[in-house]
Amino acid sequence: MPGKYKIVMIRHGESEWNQKNLFCGWFDADLSDKGREEALSAGKALKAEGYQFDVAHTSVLKRAQITLNSVLQEIGQTDIPINKTWRLNERHYGLSDAAIMELNLPTGIPFVYELDEDMKPVDSMTFLGDEETVKKAMAAVAAQGKAK
């Protein structure tokens, strides 16, 4: 059964620090050229699926805001309300560095949760993108932080 609501999330595009194999955390790193391309691709994927939004939420970090602005421009929704809050900045919840390195959420690929009327997920998250592209992006994130 399809959900009543959908929430779409996008990890910011690759940052300059990601490119240097560094963990950004709260450092306000800019997007790399690849990250800007990923943000544009995320917008194209959402546009191809016909997504339209009522509101957008982002952290106060420029890598997230640039990603969001690129997406909204691509889907023609630069006029929707945008809530910016530090509460969406990256967080450290006590995971070890090793555990963090196992979280391989790809940069710049939208993922969707469908929610029921009680805002509970009705299924696992799904990525907007072909399986091979998602796997490659996850592998690229997994390779970050490993010795070069």
mmCIF file of C-alpha atoms in Angstrom:
data_model
loop_
_atom_site.group_PDB
_atom_site.id
_atom_site.type_symbol
_atom_site.label_atom_id
_atom_site.label_comp_id
_atom_site.label_asym_id
_atom_site.label_seq_id
_atom_site.Cartn_x
_atom_site.Cartn_y
_atom_site.Cartn_z
ATOM 1 C CA MET A 1 0.000 0.000 0.000
ATOM 2 C CA PRO A 2 1.506 3.371 -0.952
ATOM 3 C CA GLY A 3 2.070 5.889 1.807
ATOM 4 C CA LYS A 4 -0.079 8.928 2.421
ATOM 5 C CA TYR A 5 2.976 11.178 2.735
ATOM 6 C CA LYS A 6 6.483 11.195 1.319
ATOM 7 C CA ILE A 7 9.623 12.678 2.750
ATOM 8 C CA VAL A 8 12.568 13.137 0.424
ATOM 9 C CA MET A 9 16.077 13.525 1.783
ATOM 10 C CA ILE A 10 19.324 14.229 0.006
ATOM 11 C CA ARG A 11 22.786 14.084 1.472
ATOM 12 C CA HIS A 12 24.644 17.154 0.241
ATOM 13 C CA GLY A 13 26.838 16.756 -2.823
ATOM 14 C CA GLU A 14 30.499 15.874 -2.386
ATOM 15 C CA SER A 15 32.312 18.586 -0.435
ATOM 16 C CA GLU A 16 35.846 19.822 -0.950
ATOM 17 C CA TRP A 17 36.747 18.085 2.299
ATOM 18 C CA ASN A 18 35.148 14.792 1.184
ATOM 19 C CA GLN A 19 37.330 15.073 -1.905
ATOM 20 C CA LYS A 20 40.413 15.423 0.328
ATOM 21 C CA ASN A 21 39.355 12.368 2.332
ATOM 22 C CA LEU A 22 38.509 14.466 5.405
ATOM 23 C CA PHE A 23 35.422 14.278 7.624
ATOM 24 C CA CYS A 24 33.668 17.689 7.599
ATOM 25 C CA GLY A 25 31.424 17.538 10.622
ATOM 26 C CA TRP A 26 30.369 21.104 11.403
ATOM 27 C CA PHE A 27 33.159 22.665 9.322
ATOM 28 C CA ASP A 28 31.451 24.719 6.623
ATOM 29 C CA ALA A 29 33.138 23.111 3.603
ATOM 30 C CA ASP A 30 32.023 24.150 0.134
ATOM 31 C CA LEU A 31 30.885 21.703 -2.538
ATOM 32 C CA SER A 32 33.446 20.363 -4.972
ATOM 33 C CA ASP A 33 32.758 20.575 -8.697
ATOM 34 C CA LYS A 34 31.599 16.954 -8.517
ATOM 35 C CA GLY A 35 29.305 17.882 -5.611
ATOM 36 C CA ARG A 36 27.721 20.648 -7.667
ATOM 37 C CA GLU A 37 27.114 18.136 -10.483
ATOM 38 C CA GLU A 38 25.598 15.691 -7.976
ATOM 39 C CA ALA A 39 23.227 18.391 -6.707
ATOM 40 C CA LEU A 40 22.104 19.133 -10.255
ATOM 41 C CA SER A 41 21.629 15.399 -10.914
ATOM 42 C CA ALA A 42 19.516 15.101 -7.764
ATOM 43 C CA GLY A 43 17.256 17.859 -9.067
ATOM 44 C CA LYS A 44 16.982 16.142 -12.439
ATOM 45 C CA ALA A 45 16.049 12.835 -10.765
ATOM 46 C CA LEU A 46 13.315 14.538 -8.737
ATOM 47 C CA LYS A 47 12.046 16.381 -11.799
ATOM 48 C CA ALA A 48 11.923 13.148 -13.827
ATOM 49 C CA GLU A 49 9.768 11.565 -11.099
ATOM 50 C CA GLY A 50 7.464 14.598 -10.948
ATOM 51 C CA TYR A 51 8.238 15.609 -7.376
ATOM 52 C CA GLN A 52 6.871 18.936 -6.114
ATOM 53 C CA PHE A 53 7.322 20.158 -2.558
ATOM 54 C CA ASP A 54 5.412 22.278 -0.061
ATOM 55 C CA VAL A 55 8.454 23.186 2.031
ATOM 56 C CA ALA A 56 12.168 22.408 2.232
ATOM 57 C CA HIS A 57 14.429 22.002 5.251
ATOM 58 C CA THR A 58 18.213 22.344 5.326
ATOM 59 C CA SER A 59 21.095 22.804 7.702
ATOM 60 C CA VAL A 60 22.898 26.124 7.930
ATOM 61 C CA LEU A 61 25.995 24.658 6.265
ATOM 62 C CA LYS A 62 26.669 25.966 2.771
ATOM 63 C CA ARG A 63 27.200 22.506 1.248
ATOM 64 C CA ALA A 64 23.607 21.624 2.185
ATOM 65 C CA GLN A 65 22.186 24.984 1.124
ATOM 66 C CA ILE A 66 23.940 24.920 -2.257
ATOM 67 C CA THR A 67 22.662 21.381 -2.837
ATOM 68 C CA LEU A 68 19.102 22.416 -1.945
ATOM 69 C CA ASN A 69 19.204 25.556 -4.077
ATOM 70 C CA SER A 70 20.439 23.575 -7.094
ATOM 71 C CA VAL A 71 17.666 21.015 -6.636
ATOM 72 C CA LEU A 72 14.943 23.643 -6.258
ATOM 73 C CA GLN A 73 16.162 25.540 -9.294
ATOM 74 C CA GLU A 74 16.161 22.360 -11.387
ATOM 75 C CA ILE A 75 12.586 21.457 -10.400
ATOM 76 C CA GLY A 76 11.365 25.045 -10.757
ATOM 77 C CA GLN A 77 10.462 25.562 -7.096
ATOM 78 C CA THR A 78 12.765 28.323 -5.892
ATOM 79 C CA ASP A 79 9.808 30.107 -4.286
ATOM 80 C CA ILE A 80 8.827 27.507 -1.660
ATOM 81 C CA PRO A 81 9.487 28.178 2.035
ATOM 82 C CA ILE A 82 12.935 27.034 3.190
ATOM 83 C CA ASN A 83 13.588 26.350 6.863
ATOM 84 C CA LYS A 84 17.290 26.615 7.739
ATOM 85 C CA THR A 85 18.373 25.293 11.117
ATOM 86 C CA TRP A 86 21.593 24.213 12.795
ATOM 87 C CA ARG A 87 19.591 21.269 14.123
ATOM 88 C CA LEU A 88 20.034 19.630 10.707
ATOM 89 C CA ASN A 89 23.826 20.047 10.755
ATOM 90 C CA GLU A 90 25.857 16.873 10.946
ATOM 91 C CA ARG A 91 25.789 15.321 14.403
ATOM 92 C CA HIS A 92 27.965 12.986 16.396
ATOM 93 C CA TYR A 93 25.875 10.654 18.521
ATOM 94 C CA GLY A 94 28.698 8.700 20.106
ATOM 95 C CA LEU A 95 29.424 6.421 17.172
ATOM 96 C CA SER A 96 33.041 5.450 16.854
ATOM 97 C CA ASP A 97 34.997 6.634 13.817
ATOM 98 C CA ALA A 98 34.947 3.028 12.589
ATOM 99 C CA ALA A 99 31.141 2.861 12.861
ATOM 100 C CA ILE A 100 30.767 6.214 11.092
ATOM 101 C CA MET A 101 32.872 4.887 8.221
ATOM 102 C CA GLU A 102 30.322 2.069 7.750
ATOM 103 C CA LEU A 103 27.494 4.549 7.032
ATOM 104 C CA ASN A 104 27.649 4.818 3.267
ATOM 105 C CA LEU A 105 24.800 7.152 2.387
ATOM 106 C CA PRO A 106 25.651 8.372 -1.118
ATOM 107 C CA THR A 107 26.107 12.062 -1.829
ATOM 108 C CA GLY A 108 23.646 13.810 -4.094
ATOM 109 C CA ILE A 109 21.187 10.939 -4.603
ATOM 110 C CA PRO A 110 17.655 11.553 -3.291
ATOM 111 C CA PHE A 111 16.086 8.899 -1.092
ATOM 112 C CA VAL A 112 12.423 8.659 -0.243
ATOM 113 C CA TYR A 113 10.421 7.382 2.701
ATOM 114 C CA GLU A 114 6.692 6.778 2.317
ATOM 115 C CA LEU A 115 4.751 7.412 5.511
ATOM 116 C CA ASP A 116 1.279 6.414 6.666
ATOM 117 C CA GLU A 117 -1.283 8.772 8.208
ATOM 118 C CA ASP A 118 0.526 8.413 11.566
ATOM 119 C CA MET A 119 3.821 9.431 9.920
ATOM 120 C CA LYS A 120 5.271 5.927 10.273
ATOM 121 C CA PRO A 121 7.294 4.436 7.390
ATOM 122 C CA VAL A 122 5.301 1.976 5.287
ATOM 123 C CA ASP A 123 8.411 0.558 3.611
ATOM 124 C CA SER A 124 12.191 0.864 3.540
ATOM 125 C CA MET A 125 13.721 3.942 1.986
ATOM 126 C CA THR A 126 14.167 3.908 -1.771
ATOM 127 C CA PHE A 127 16.794 5.739 -3.794
ATOM 128 C CA LEU A 128 15.883 7.761 -6.888
ATOM 129 C CA GLY A 129 18.411 6.427 -9.328
ATOM 130 C CA ASP A 130 19.364 3.299 -11.124
ATOM 131 C CA GLU A 131 20.771 0.546 -8.948
ATOM 132 C CA GLU A 132 24.250 0.608 -10.505
ATOM 133 C CA THR A 133 24.665 4.371 -9.992
ATOM 134 C CA VAL A 134 23.531 4.085 -6.362
ATOM 135 C CA LYS A 135 25.939 1.181 -5.716
ATOM 136 C CA LYS A 136 28.852 3.107 -7.229
ATOM 137 C CA ALA A 137 28.007 6.192 -5.172
ATOM 138 C CA MET A 138 27.812 4.113 -1.983
ATOM 139 C CA ALA A 139 31.173 2.515 -2.789
ATOM 140 C CA ALA A 140 32.701 5.966 -3.343
ATOM 141 C CA VAL A 141 31.464 7.101 0.075
ATOM 142 C CA ALA A 142 32.758 3.867 1.629
ATOM 143 C CA ALA A 143 36.201 4.597 0.169
ATOM 144 C CA GLN A 144 36.336 8.008 1.875
ATOM 145 C CA GLY A 145 38.395 7.960 5.029
ATOM 146 C CA LYS A 146 40.440 4.986 3.923
ATOM 147 C CA ALA A 147 44.147 5.516 3.356
ATOM 148 C CA LYS A 148 45.020 6.499 -0.181
#
